[in-house]
mmCIF file of N, CA and C in Angstrom:
data_model
loop_
_atom_site.group_PDB
_atom_site.id
_atom_site.type_symbol
_atom_site.label_atom_id
_atom_site.label_comp_id
_atom_site.label_asym_id
_atom_site.label_seq_id
_atom_site.Cartn_x
_atom_site.Cartn_y
_atom_site.Cartn_z
ATOM 1 N N GLY O 1 8.697 -15.875 38.159
ATOM 2 C CA GLY O 1 8.629 -16.942 37.326
ATOM 3 C C GLY O 1 8.695 -16.403 35.816
ATOM 4 N N GLN O 2 8.969 -17.077 34.902
ATOM 5 C CA GLN O 2 8.972 -16.423 33.564
ATOM 6 C C GLN O 2 7.889 -16.488 32.872
ATOM 7 N N ARG O 3 7.732 -15.815 31.990
ATOM 8 C CA ARG O 3 6.478 -15.808 31.279
ATOM 9 C C ARG O 3 6.820 -15.980 30.079
ATOM 10 N N GLU O 4 5.891 -16.804 29.213
ATOM 11 C CA GLU O 4 5.597 -17.692 28.219
ATOM 12 C C GLU O 4 5.745 -16.202 27.189
ATOM 13 N N TRP O 5 6.709 -16.834 26.076
ATOM 14 C CA TRP O 5 6.573 -15.943 24.977
ATOM 15 C C TRP O 5 5.593 -16.169 23.811
ATOM 16 N N ARG O 6 4.735 -17.171 24.100
ATOM 17 C CA ARG O 6 3.859 -17.086 23.212
ATOM 18 C C ARG O 6 2.471 -17.107 23.661
ATOM 19 N N PRO O 7 1.890 -15.871 22.886
ATOM 20 C CA PRO O 7 2.124 -15.657 21.513
ATOM 21 C C PRO O 7 2.725 -14.099 21.562
ATOM 22 N N LEU O 8 3.419 -13.687 20.871
ATOM 23 C CA LEU O 8 4.600 -12.592 20.671
ATOM 24 C C LEU O 8 3.712 -11.476 20.377
ATOM 25 N N THR O 9 3.390 -10.752 21.417
ATOM 26 C CA THR O 9 2.363 -9.570 21.440
ATOM 27 C C THR O 9 3.052 -8.300 21.409
ATOM 28 N N VAL O 10 2.571 -7.201 20.257
ATOM 29 C CA VAL O 10 2.932 -6.447 19.816
ATOM 30 C C VAL O 10 1.702 -5.376 19.431
ATOM 31 N N ASP O 11 2.053 -4.172 20.403
ATOM 32 C CA ASP O 11 1.247 -3.443 20.448
ATOM 33 C C ASP O 11 1.372 -2.191 19.122
ATOM 34 N N VAL O 12 0.728 -1.444 17.932
ATOM 35 C CA VAL O 12 0.836 -0.915 16.889
ATOM 36 C C VAL O 12 0.593 0.540 16.817
ATOM 37 N N ARG O 13 1.439 1.301 16.657
ATOM 38 C CA ARG O 13 0.902 2.951 16.719
ATOM 39 C C ARG O 13 1.625 3.428 15.904
ATOM 40 N N LEU O 14 0.843 3.747 14.670
ATOM 41 C CA LEU O 14 1.586 4.182 13.482
ATOM 42 C C LEU O 14 0.728 5.895 12.985
ATOM 43 N N SER O 15 1.766 6.460 12.756
ATOM 44 C CA SER O 15 1.239 7.653 12.101
ATOM 45 C C SER O 15 2.371 8.021 10.578
ATOM 46 N N GLY O 16 2.825 7.169 10.229
ATOM 47 C CA GLY O 16 3.700 7.215 9.071
ATOM 48 C C GLY O 16 4.443 5.896 8.746
ATOM 49 N N ARG O 17 5.585 5.596 9.524
ATOM 50 C CA ARG O 17 6.555 4.301 9.039
ATOM 51 C C ARG O 17 7.423 4.210 10.323
ATOM 52 N N ALA O 18 7.249 3.254 10.466
ATOM 53 C CA ALA O 18 8.280 2.706 11.376
ATOM 54 C C ALA O 18 8.653 1.201 11.632
ATOM 55 N N GLU O 19 9.880 0.861 12.014
ATOM 56 C CA GLU O 19 10.211 -0.675 11.954
ATOM 57 C C GLU O 19 11.286 -0.614 13.055
ATOM 58 N N THR O 20 11.506 -1.979 13.542
ATOM 59 C CA THR O 20 12.323 -2.311 14.749
ATOM 60 C C THR O 20 12.638 -3.968 14.237
ATOM 61 N N THR O 21 13.692 -4.011 15.179
ATOM 62 C CA THR O 21 13.818 -5.572 15.546
ATOM 63 C C THR O 21 13.783 -5.660 16.993
ATOM 64 N N VAL O 22 13.182 -6.913 17.487
ATOM 65 C CA VAL O 22 13.585 -7.869 18.251
ATOM 66 C C VAL O 22 14.015 -8.757 18.518
ATOM 67 N N TRP O 23 14.470 -9.529 19.291
ATOM 68 C CA TRP O 23 15.149 -10.840 19.728
ATOM 69 C C TRP O 23 14.460 -11.777 20.722
ATOM 70 N N SER O 24 13.724 -12.935 20.087
ATOM 71 C CA SER O 24 12.946 -14.229 20.636
ATOM 72 C C SER O 24 13.994 -14.834 21.338
ATOM 73 N N PRO O 25 13.531 -15.522 21.881
ATOM 74 C CA PRO O 25 14.562 -16.616 22.576
ATOM 75 C C PRO O 25 14.917 -17.798 21.494
ATOM 76 N N GLU O 26 14.979 -17.441 20.028
ATOM 77 C CA GLU O 26 15.162 -18.333 19.073
ATOM 78 C C GLU O 26 15.819 -17.526 18.217
ATOM 79 N N GLU O 27 15.395 -16.258 17.620
ATOM 80 C CA GLU O 27 15.892 -15.829 16.379
ATOM 81 C C GLU O 27 15.631 -14.201 16.814
ATOM 82 N N GLN O 28 16.139 -13.512 16.085
ATOM 83 C CA GLN O 28 15.346 -12.193 15.923
ATOM 84 C C GLN O 28 14.191 -12.162 15.210
ATOM 85 N N VAL O 29 13.074 -11.076 15.065
ATOM 86 C CA VAL O 29 12.330 -10.776 14.739
ATOM 87 C C VAL O 29 12.080 -9.253 14.229
ATOM 88 N N THR O 30 11.710 -9.254 12.795
ATOM 89 C CA THR O 30 11.824 -7.487 12.361
ATOM 90 C C THR O 30 10.435 -7.430 12.289
ATOM 91 N N LEU O 31 9.994 -6.311 12.426
ATOM 92 C CA LEU O 31 8.760 -5.409 12.706
ATOM 93 C C LEU O 31 8.703 -4.203 11.949
ATOM 94 N N ALA O 32 7.623 -4.428 10.884
ATOM 95 C CA ALA O 32 7.887 -2.780 10.163
ATOM 96 C C ALA O 32 5.960 -2.367 9.514
ATOM 97 N N GLY O 33 5.886 -1.308 9.766
ATOM 98 C CA GLY O 33 4.422 -0.816 9.811
ATOM 99 C C GLY O 33 4.904 0.634 8.745
ATOM 100 N N ARG O 34 3.657 0.440 7.884
ATOM 101 C CA ARG O 34 3.275 1.467 7.099
ATOM 102 C C ARG O 34 2.228 1.944 6.769
ATOM 103 N N ARG O 35 1.489 3.309 7.163
ATOM 104 C CA ARG O 35 0.181 3.616 7.036
ATOM 105 C C ARG O 35 0.269 4.818 5.928
ATOM 106 N N SER O 36 -0.524 4.553 5.212
ATOM 107 C CA SER O 36 -0.534 5.615 3.869
ATOM 108 C C SER O 36 -2.399 5.493 3.533
ATOM 109 N N GLY O 37 -2.440 6.919 3.029
ATOM 110 C CA GLY O 37 -4.053 7.315 2.985
ATOM 111 C C GLY O 37 -5.029 6.128 4.194
ATOM 112 N N THR O 38 -5.781 5.299 3.284
ATOM 113 C CA THR O 38 -6.903 4.187 4.251
ATOM 114 C C THR O 38 -6.170 3.528 4.952
ATOM 115 N N GLU O 39 -4.842 3.157 4.274
ATOM 116 C CA GLU O 39 -4.622 1.442 4.760
ATOM 117 C C GLU O 39 -3.309 1.309 5.314
ATOM 118 N N VAL O 40 -3.291 0.362 6.297
ATOM 119 C CA VAL O 40 -2.297 0.017 7.327
ATOM 120 C C VAL O 40 -1.601 -1.373 6.773
ATOM 121 N N ARG O 41 -0.566 -1.246 6.841
ATOM 122 C CA ARG O 41 0.336 -2.614 6.250
ATOM 123 C C ARG O 41 1.579 -3.020 7.558
ATOM 124 N N PHE O 42 1.445 -4.119 7.745
ATOM 125 C CA PHE O 42 2.247 -4.418 9.011
ATOM 126 C C PHE O 42 3.009 -5.803 8.749
ATOM 127 N N LYS O 43 4.187 -5.599 8.759
ATOM 128 C CA LYS O 43 4.947 -6.611 7.869
ATOM 129 C C LYS O 43 5.777 -7.544 9.206
ATOM 130 N N VAL O 44 5.828 -8.787 9.547
ATOM 131 C CA VAL O 44 6.397 -9.740 10.456
ATOM 132 C C VAL O 44 7.434 -10.562 9.318
ATOM 133 N N ASN O 45 9.101 -10.405 10.232
ATOM 134 C CA ASN O 45 9.549 -11.570 9.327
ATOM 135 C C ASN O 45 10.711 -11.979 10.455
ATOM 136 N N GLY O 46 10.211 -13.378 11.081
ATOM 137 C CA GLY O 46 10.752 -13.638 12.317
ATOM 138 C C GLY O 46 10.460 -15.678 12.219
ATOM 139 N N PRO O 47 10.766 -16.198 13.492
ATOM 140 C CA PRO O 47 10.378 -17.679 13.565
ATOM 141 C C PRO O 47 8.954 -17.726 13.135
ATOM 142 N N PRO O 48 8.722 -18.941 12.589
ATOM 143 C CA PRO O 48 7.120 -19.415 12.729
ATOM 144 C C PRO O 48 6.439 -19.319 14.210
ATOM 145 N N TRP O 49 5.724 -18.679 14.664
ATOM 146 C CA TRP O 49 5.147 -18.417 15.819
ATOM 147 C C TRP O 49 3.715 -17.801 15.693
ATOM 148 N N ASP O 50 3.327 -17.747 17.010
ATOM 149 C CA ASP O 50 1.865 -17.284 17.581
ATOM 150 C C ASP O 50 1.939 -15.882 17.356
ATOM 151 N N TYR O 51 1.267 -15.022 16.920
ATOM 152 C CA TYR O 51 1.486 -13.741 17.075
ATOM 153 C C TYR O 51 0.093 -12.860 17.531
ATOM 154 N N ARG O 52 0.223 -11.698 18.529
ATOM 155 C CA ARG O 52 -0.888 -11.332 18.554
ATOM 156 C C ARG O 52 -0.712 -9.699 18.284
ATOM 157 N N VAL O 53 -1.251 -8.795 17.278
ATOM 158 C CA VAL O 53 -0.708 -7.763 17.248
ATOM 159 C C VAL O 53 -2.091 -6.872 17.192
ATOM 160 N N ARG O 54 -2.069 -5.836 18.320
ATOM 161 C CA ARG O 54 -3.068 -5.096 18.633
ATOM 162 C C ARG O 54 -2.878 -3.767 18.003
ATOM 163 N N PHE O 55 -3.594 -3.347 17.006
ATOM 164 C CA PHE O 55 -3.696 -2.006 16.749
ATOM 165 C C PHE O 55 -4.712 -0.678 17.446
ATOM 166 N N VAL O 56 -3.335 0.036 18.023
ATOM 167 C CA VAL O 56 -3.852 0.974 19.203
ATOM 168 C C VAL O 56 -3.963 2.103 18.338
ATOM 169 N N GLU O 57 -3.171 2.858 17.634
ATOM 170 C CA GLU O 57 -3.304 3.986 16.691
ATOM 171 C C GLU O 57 -2.626 4.110 15.405
ATOM 172 N N PRO O 58 -3.248 3.728 14.265
ATOM 173 C CA PRO O 58 -4.653 3.849 14.307
ATOM 174 C C PRO O 58 -5.324 2.663 14.450
ATOM 175 N N ALA O 59 -6.659 3.243 15.038
ATOM 176 C CA ALA O 59 -7.684 1.965 14.656
ATOM 177 C C ALA O 59 -7.959 1.478 13.734
ATOM 178 N N VAL O 60 -8.176 -0.085 12.945
ATOM 179 C CA VAL O 60 -8.903 -0.800 11.973
ATOM 180 C C VAL O 60 -9.884 -1.218 12.117
ATOM 181 N N VAL O 61 -10.678 -1.239 11.087
ATOM 182 C CA VAL O 61 -11.677 -2.334 10.778
ATOM 183 C C VAL O 61 -11.924 -3.124 10.582
ATOM 184 N N PRO O 62 -12.780 -4.487 10.971
ATOM 185 C CA PRO O 62 -12.171 -5.876 10.847
ATOM 186 C C PRO O 62 -11.880 -6.532 9.595
ATOM 187 N N GLU O 63 -12.241 -5.451 8.780
ATOM 188 C CA GLU O 63 -11.549 -6.052 7.020
ATOM 189 C C GLU O 63 -9.995 -5.991 7.152
ATOM 190 N N VAL O 64 -9.450 -7.327 7.480
ATOM 191 C CA VAL O 64 -8.181 -7.828 7.238
ATOM 192 C C VAL O 64 -7.929 -8.558 6.335
ATOM 193 N N ARG O 65 -6.666 -8.371 5.972
ATOM 194 C CA ARG O 65 -6.179 -9.376 4.657
ATOM 195 C C ARG O 65 -4.907 -9.822 5.267
ATOM 196 N N THR O 66 -4.316 -10.918 5.151
ATOM 197 C CA THR O 66 -3.063 -11.769 5.338
ATOM 198 C C THR O 66 -2.414 -11.664 4.040
ATOM 199 N N GLY O 67 -1.041 -11.762 4.127
ATOM 200 C CA GLY O 67 0.029 -12.539 2.935
ATOM 201 C C GLY O 67 1.207 -13.288 3.489
ATOM 202 N N GLY O 68 1.719 -13.810 2.730
ATOM 203 C CA GLY O 68 2.839 -14.770 3.126
ATOM 204 C C GLY O 68 2.696 -15.786 3.776
ATOM 205 N N ASP O 69 3.156 -16.661 4.880
ATOM 206 C CA ASP O 69 2.714 -17.478 5.379
ATOM 207 C C ASP O 69 1.935 -17.815 6.362
ATOM 208 N N ALA O 70 0.860 -16.488 6.870
ATOM 209 C CA ALA O 70 0.305 -16.526 7.920
ATOM 210 C C ALA O 70 -0.875 -17.408 7.527
ATOM 211 N N SER O 71 -1.842 -17.707 8.651
ATOM 212 C CA SER O 71 -2.541 -18.887 8.984
ATOM 213 C C SER O 71 -3.427 -18.506 9.910
ATOM 214 N N GLY O 72 -4.263 -19.405 10.263
ATOM 215 C CA GLY O 72 -5.419 -19.055 11.834
ATOM 216 C C GLY O 72 -5.459 -17.827 12.137
ATOM 217 N N LEU O 73 -6.256 -16.799 10.897
ATOM 218 C CA LEU O 73 -6.489 -15.650 11.529
ATOM 219 C C LEU O 73 -7.738 -15.348 12.022
ATOM 220 N N ALA O 74 -7.275 -14.295 13.349
ATOM 221 C CA ALA O 74 -8.889 -14.366 14.203
ATOM 222 C C ALA O 74 -8.637 -12.700 14.161
ATOM 223 N N VAL O 75 -9.709 -12.290 13.975
ATOM 224 C CA VAL O 75 -9.789 -10.892 14.236
ATOM 225 C C VAL O 75 -10.612 -10.351 15.415
ATOM 226 N N GLY O 76 -10.444 -9.450 16.117
ATOM 227 C CA GLY O 76 -11.493 -9.193 17.117
ATOM 228 C C GLY O 76 -11.006 -7.927 17.834
ATOM 229 N N GLN O 77 -11.967 -7.639 18.636
ATOM 230 C CA GLN O 77 -11.753 -6.327 19.404
ATOM 231 C C GLN O 77 -11.690 -6.182 20.900
ATOM 232 N N GLY O 78 -10.887 -5.674 21.256
ATOM 233 C CA GLY O 78 -10.616 -5.496 22.739
ATOM 234 C C GLY O 78 -10.145 -3.916 23.343
ATOM 235 N N ASP O 79 -10.846 -3.416 23.863
ATOM 236 C CA ASP O 79 -10.398 -1.776 24.658
ATOM 237 C C ASP O 79 -10.650 -1.228 23.672
ATOM 238 N N GLY O 80 -11.388 -0.907 22.591
ATOM 239 C CA GLY O 80 -11.649 -0.083 21.514
ATOM 240 C C GLY O 80 -10.516 -0.380 20.712
ATOM 241 N N HIS O 81 -9.738 -1.213 20.407
ATOM 242 C CA HIS O 81 -8.660 -1.595 19.258
ATOM 243 C C HIS O 81 -8.930 -2.952 18.840
ATOM 244 N N THR O 82 -8.689 -3.017 17.581
ATOM 245 C CA THR O 82 -8.552 -4.089 16.620
ATOM 246 C C THR O 82 -7.373 -4.995 16.518
ATOM 247 N N VAL O 83 -7.646 -6.387 17.469
ATOM 248 C CA VAL O 83 -6.476 -7.393 17.963
ATOM 249 C C VAL O 83 -6.438 -8.318 16.575
ATOM 250 N N ILE O 84 -5.477 -8.781 16.228
ATOM 251 C CA ILE O 84 -5.226 -9.802 15.073
ATOM 252 C C ILE O 84 -4.524 -11.086 15.950
ATOM 253 N N GLU O 85 -4.853 -12.087 15.693
ATOM 254 C CA GLU O 85 -3.976 -13.435 16.015
ATOM 255 C C GLU O 85 -4.168 -14.204 14.839
ATOM 256 N N VAL O 86 -2.400 -14.470 14.884
ATOM 257 C CA VAL O 86 -2.011 -14.968 13.511
ATOM 258 C C VAL O 86 -1.296 -16.221 13.562
ATOM 259 N N LYS O 87 -1.198 -16.928 13.018
ATOM 260 C CA LYS O 87 0.301 -17.874 13.325
ATOM 261 C C LYS O 87 1.144 -17.698 11.749
ATOM 262 N N GLY O 88 2.750 -17.791 12.182
ATOM 263 C CA GLY O 88 3.409 -17.711 10.718
ATOM 264 C C GLY O 88 4.883 -17.013 11.243
ATOM 265 N N GLY O 89 5.829 -16.960 10.327
ATOM 266 C CA GLY O 89 7.031 -16.515 10.140
ATOM 267 C C GLY O 89 6.972 -15.122 9.353
ATOM 268 N N GLU O 90 7.029 -15.087 8.264
ATOM 269 C CA GLU O 90 6.940 -14.088 7.597
ATOM 270 C C GLU O 90 5.590 -13.778 6.677
ATOM 271 N N PHE O 91 4.962 -12.735 7.258
ATOM 272 C CA PHE O 91 3.727 -12.607 6.837
ATOM 273 C C PHE O 91 3.407 -11.021 6.557
ATOM 274 N N GLU O 92 2.396 -10.346 6.189
ATOM 275 C CA GLU O 92 2.035 -9.016 6.245
ATOM 276 C C GLU O 92 0.686 -9.141 6.547
ATOM 277 N N ILE O 93 0.484 -7.930 7.160
ATOM 278 C CA ILE O 93 -0.965 -7.598 7.753
ATOM 279 C C ILE O 93 -1.528 -6.430 6.832
ATOM 280 N N ARG O 94 -2.639 -6.343 6.004
ATOM 281 C CA ARG O 94 -3.258 -5.235 5.632
ATOM 282 C C ARG O 94 -4.590 -4.889 6.057
ATOM 283 N N ALA O 95 -4.783 -3.404 6.771
ATOM 284 C CA ALA O 95 -6.166 -3.290 7.168
ATOM 285 C C ALA O 95 -6.429 -2.329 6.761
ATOM 286 N N ARG O 96 -7.714 -1.528 6.622
ATOM 287 C CA ARG O 96 -8.049 -0.391 6.333
ATOM 288 C C ARG O 96 -8.773 0.167 7.661
ATOM 289 N N LEU O 97 -8.625 1.867 7.340
ATOM 290 C CA LEU O 97 -8.875 2.737 8.650
ATOM 291 C C LEU O 97 -10.274 2.708 8.960
ATOM 292 N N ARG O 98 -10.343 3.321 9.964
ATOM 293 C CA ARG O 98 -11.723 3.126 10.128
ATOM 294 C C ARG O 98 -11.973 4.993 10.285
#
């Protein structure tokens, strides 16, 4: 059987800066992250979907903000990682390091 694409789940591991592009059934999704000092920024540019972003390295505190067309922000913890669920297409997640 086929697995549902939603939410699109991304595991984030950042030591500096990273960017990648993946293809959804609808269109491409560009993911970009940057770690600077005590802040992590993660940008998504893709179709308006449900996204689950799991910060594996670095771990972030639940103090998370979003910008762009993000809505329905939910922040939780799972297996020692911060898990952020958000709806949107073009948005940025800003979080502080633990």
